[in-house]
Short mmCIF file of N, CA and C in Angstrom, two decimals:
data_model
loop_
_atom_site.label_atom_id
_atom_site.label_comp_id
_atom_site.label_asym_id
_atom_site.label_seq_id
_atom_site.Cartn_x
_atom_site.Cartn_y
_atom_site.Cartn_z
N ALA A 1 5.96 87.17 31.19
CA ALA A 1 6.93 86.21 30.41
C ALA A 1 7.43 86.06 29.24
N LYS A 2 8.86 86.24 28.67
CA LYS A 2 8.86 86.03 27.41
C LYS A 2 8.57 84.81 27.01
N LEU A 3 8.15 84.01 26.26
CA LEU A 3 7.44 82.50 26.29
C LEU A 3 7.46 82.06 24.53
N LYS A 4 8.19 83.41 23.94
CA LYS A 4 8.02 83.50 22.20
C LYS A 4 8.82 81.95 21.96
N GLN A 5 8.08 81.17 20.94
CA GLN A 5 8.41 79.92 20.14
C GLN A 5 8.42 78.80 21.30
N VAL A 6 8.20 79.02 22.36
CA VAL A 6 8.22 78.07 23.43
C VAL A 6 7.31 76.88 22.81
N ASN A 7 7.84 75.78 23.14
CA ASN A 7 7.33 74.26 22.87
C ASN A 7 6.47 73.80 23.80
N LEU A 8 5.16 73.63 24.18
CA LEU A 8 4.34 72.98 25.12
C LEU A 8 3.33 71.94 24.62
N ASP A 9 4.07 71.11 23.64
CA ASP A 9 3.30 69.95 22.68
C ASP A 9 3.37 69.12 24.24
N GLU A 10 2.20 68.12 24.28
CA GLU A 10 1.92 67.39 25.21
C GLU A 10 1.92 68.17 26.46
N SER A 11 2.32 69.02 26.96
CA SER A 11 2.32 69.30 28.44
C SER A 11 1.30 69.42 28.98
N GLU A 12 1.69 69.04 30.41
CA GLU A 12 -0.21 69.08 31.58
C GLU A 12 0.10 70.64 32.07
N LEU A 13 -0.92 71.31 32.13
CA LEU A 13 -0.61 72.50 32.46
C LEU A 13 -1.95 72.45 33.63
N PHE A 14 -1.54 72.93 34.80
CA PHE A 14 -2.72 72.97 35.89
C PHE A 14 -2.36 73.86 36.87
N ASP A 15 -3.09 75.14 36.97
CA ASP A 15 -2.77 76.47 37.78
C ASP A 15 -1.67 77.04 37.28
N VAL A 16 -1.64 77.16 35.90
CA VAL A 16 -0.36 77.80 35.44
C VAL A 16 -1.02 79.58 35.15
N ASP A 17 -0.04 80.37 35.24
CA ASP A 17 -0.56 81.77 34.89
C ASP A 17 0.75 82.43 34.04
N MET A 18 -0.12 82.37 32.68
CA MET A 18 0.91 82.99 31.76
C MET A 18 0.32 84.22 31.04
N SER A 19 -0.78 84.88 32.01
CA SER A 19 -1.22 86.25 31.70
C SER A 19 -0.13 87.11 31.49
N ASN A 20 -0.59 88.06 30.32
CA ASN A 20 0.69 88.95 30.01
C ASN A 20 1.93 88.44 29.29
N SER A 21 1.75 87.04 29.08
CA SER A 21 2.97 86.60 28.38
C SER A 21 3.25 86.85 26.66
N ASN A 22 4.51 86.98 26.12
CA ASN A 22 4.54 86.84 24.84
C ASN A 22 4.59 85.42 24.36
N LEU A 23 3.63 84.91 23.59
CA LEU A 23 3.17 83.14 23.61
C LEU A 23 3.27 83.46 21.77
N ARG A 24 4.37 84.44 21.11
CA ARG A 24 4.20 84.31 19.65
C ARG A 24 4.78 83.29 19.22
N GLY A 25 4.55 82.51 18.51
CA GLY A 25 5.17 81.32 17.52
C GLY A 25 5.07 80.36 19.03
N ALA A 26 4.30 80.41 19.59
CA ALA A 26 4.83 78.97 20.62
C ALA A 26 3.72 78.01 19.92
N ILE A 27 4.08 76.79 20.63
CA ILE A 27 3.35 75.76 20.46
C ILE A 27 2.39 75.18 21.37
N LEU A 28 1.50 75.70 21.40
CA LEU A 28 0.45 75.21 22.87
C LEU A 28 -0.65 74.22 22.70
N THR A 29 0.15 72.95 21.92
CA THR A 29 -0.64 71.91 22.09
C THR A 29 -0.13 70.97 22.99
N TYR A 30 -1.14 71.24 24.04
CA TYR A 30 -0.75 70.98 25.70
C TYR A 30 -1.53 69.53 25.67
N LYS A 31 -1.31 68.69 26.42
CA LYS A 31 -2.11 67.13 26.51
C LYS A 31 -3.63 67.27 27.35
N SER A 32 -3.30 68.23 28.37
CA SER A 32 -4.45 68.69 29.31
C SER A 32 -3.84 70.00 30.03
N ALA A 33 -5.17 70.88 30.52
CA ALA A 33 -5.37 71.91 31.48
C ALA A 33 -6.22 72.11 32.08
N SER A 34 -6.05 72.89 33.29
CA SER A 34 -7.15 73.22 34.07
C SER A 34 -6.61 74.49 34.76
N ASN A 35 -7.78 75.48 34.85
CA ASN A 35 -6.94 76.55 35.89
C ASN A 35 -5.85 77.54 34.82
N LEU A 36 -5.95 77.41 33.78
CA LEU A 36 -5.16 78.16 32.76
C LEU A 36 -5.56 79.81 32.49
N ASN A 37 -4.51 80.59 33.06
CA ASN A 37 -4.58 82.05 33.00
C ASN A 37 -3.74 82.40 31.85
N LEU A 38 -4.52 82.72 30.42
CA LEU A 38 -3.73 83.47 29.49
C LEU A 38 -3.57 84.73 28.91
N LYS A 39 -4.78 85.70 30.57
CA LYS A 39 -5.46 86.49 29.67
C LYS A 39 -4.28 87.96 29.29
N GLY A 40 -4.42 88.46 28.59
CA GLY A 40 -3.49 89.43 27.95
C GLY A 40 -2.38 88.68 27.63
N ALA A 41 -2.68 87.49 26.97
CA ALA A 41 -1.07 87.12 26.41
C ALA A 41 -1.22 87.45 25.07
N VAL A 42 -0.11 87.47 24.26
CA VAL A 42 -0.05 87.64 23.06
C VAL A 42 0.03 86.39 21.98
N TYR A 43 -0.24 86.43 21.00
CA TYR A 43 0.00 85.47 20.20
C TYR A 43 -0.06 85.73 18.84
N ASP A 44 0.07 84.77 17.62
CA ASP A 44 0.30 85.62 16.50
C ASP A 44 -0.24 84.23 15.46
N GLN A 45 -0.02 84.79 13.79
CA GLN A 45 -0.18 84.02 13.15
C GLN A 45 0.39 82.57 13.37
N TYR A 46 1.52 82.49 13.55
CA TYR A 46 2.48 81.16 13.95
C TYR A 46 2.02 80.74 15.04
N THR A 47 1.37 80.75 16.25
CA THR A 47 0.99 80.01 17.40
C THR A 47 0.22 79.01 17.12
N LYS A 48 0.83 78.01 17.52
CA LYS A 48 -0.39 76.46 17.10
C LYS A 48 -0.89 76.09 18.23
N PHE A 49 -2.31 76.15 18.24
CA PHE A 49 -3.07 75.65 19.40
C PHE A 49 -3.81 74.47 19.19
N ASN A 50 -4.28 73.90 20.21
CA ASN A 50 -5.02 72.43 20.16
C ASN A 50 -6.23 72.74 19.03
N ASP A 51 -6.81 71.80 18.50
CA ASP A 51 -8.20 71.87 17.60
C ASP A 51 -9.13 72.17 18.58
N GLY A 52 -9.61 73.13 17.96
CA GLY A 52 -11.09 73.74 18.91
C GLY A 52 -10.54 74.62 19.87
N PHE A 53 -9.18 75.18 20.30
CA PHE A 53 -8.69 76.52 21.26
C PHE A 53 -9.27 77.55 20.53
N LYS A 54 -9.79 78.47 21.27
CA LYS A 54 -10.55 79.85 21.13
C LYS A 54 -9.69 80.55 22.13
N PRO A 55 -8.26 81.48 21.47
CA PRO A 55 -7.38 82.34 22.27
C PRO A 55 -8.43 83.28 23.01
N GLU A 56 -9.42 83.78 22.28
CA GLU A 56 -10.37 84.61 22.85
C GLU A 56 -11.03 84.39 23.66
N LYS A 57 -11.45 83.49 23.87
CA LYS A 57 -12.07 82.72 25.15
C LYS A 57 -11.24 83.38 26.58
N TYR A 58 -10.08 82.99 26.12
CA TYR A 58 -9.04 83.20 27.34
C TYR A 58 -8.65 84.66 27.35
N GLY A 59 -8.78 85.57 26.81
CA GLY A 59 -8.67 86.74 26.76
C GLY A 59 -7.49 87.06 26.18
N MET A 60 -7.08 85.95 25.42
CA MET A 60 -5.70 86.52 24.50
C MET A 60 -5.73 87.50 23.73
N ILE A 61 -4.60 88.17 23.28
CA ILE A 61 -4.53 89.19 21.86
C ILE A 61 -3.73 88.87 21.09
N TYR A 62 -4.29 89.20 19.63
CA TYR A 62 -3.91 88.59 18.67
C TYR A 62 -3.05 90.21 17.66
N GLN A 63 -1.74 89.50 17.55
CA GLN A 63 -0.68 90.72 17.15
C GLN A 63 -0.09 90.00 15.90
N GLU A 64 -0.37 90.34 15.18
CA GLU A 64 0.50 89.94 13.41
C GLU A 64 1.70 90.06 13.41
N SER A 65 2.45 89.28 12.96
CA SER A 65 4.01 89.42 13.15
C SER A 65 4.84 89.40 11.78
N ASP A 66 5.75 89.82 11.86
CA ASP A 66 6.67 89.81 10.62
C ASP A 66 7.57 88.52 10.37
N ALA A 67 7.22 87.81 9.34
CA ALA A 67 8.04 86.65 9.27
C ALA A 67 9.59 86.81 9.40
N ALA A 68 10.37 87.99 9.36
CA ALA A 68 11.43 87.77 9.40
C ALA A 68 11.90 87.75 10.73
N MET A 69 10.96 87.73 11.67
CA MET A 69 11.52 87.79 13.17
C MET A 69 11.43 86.37 13.40
N TYR A 70 11.16 85.50 12.77
CA TYR A 70 11.68 83.98 12.82
C TYR A 70 12.46 83.24 11.70
N ASN A 71 12.71 82.13 12.42
CA ASN A 71 13.94 81.52 11.19
C ASN A 71 12.84 80.90 10.64
N ALA A 72 13.23 80.63 9.09
CA ALA A 72 12.67 80.38 7.94
C ALA A 72 12.21 79.06 8.02
N ASP A 73 13.13 78.27 8.88
CA ASP A 73 12.50 76.66 9.10
C ASP A 73 11.27 76.59 9.70
N LEU A 74 11.38 77.15 10.82
CA LEU A 74 10.05 77.45 11.26
C LEU A 74 8.70 78.21 10.82
N ILE A 75 8.85 78.54 10.11
CA ILE A 75 7.89 79.24 9.29
C ILE A 75 7.55 78.02 7.79
N LYS A 76 8.26 77.40 7.27
CA LYS A 76 8.17 76.24 6.51
C LYS A 76 7.44 75.13 7.42
N ARG A 77 8.22 74.83 9.12
CA ARG A 77 7.50 73.34 9.48
C ARG A 77 5.87 74.04 9.83
N ARG A 78 5.33 74.81 10.55
CA ARG A 78 4.40 75.44 10.67
C ARG A 78 3.12 75.54 9.57
N ALA A 79 3.69 75.62 8.48
CA ALA A 79 3.08 75.98 7.26
C ALA A 79 2.74 74.68 6.96
N ASN A 80 3.36 73.50 7.17
CA ASN A 80 3.18 72.09 6.63
C ASN A 80 2.23 71.40 7.73
N ASP A 81 1.98 71.98 8.66
CA ASP A 81 1.06 71.52 9.84
C ASP A 81 -0.13 72.22 10.08
N TYR A 82 -0.42 72.68 8.81
CA TYR A 82 -1.90 73.58 8.55
C TYR A 82 -2.81 72.57 7.51
#
């Protein structure tokens, strides 16, 4: 699935399969999750996770992105989040 820049903030994710999906620039600050499959999903430096979330534990793949593929406002917002 192409889930680039999807906003899952405060979502409740139960029995969700996002394996092999494009999650670059996504906001994955979910409220709760169980049985979440992220194996092979791609994330980048703009993907936002819950504190303490370890993408490699879920088999996610890091791929650096060029800022040009994102809206400049998104880059500014994400920079302010950290």
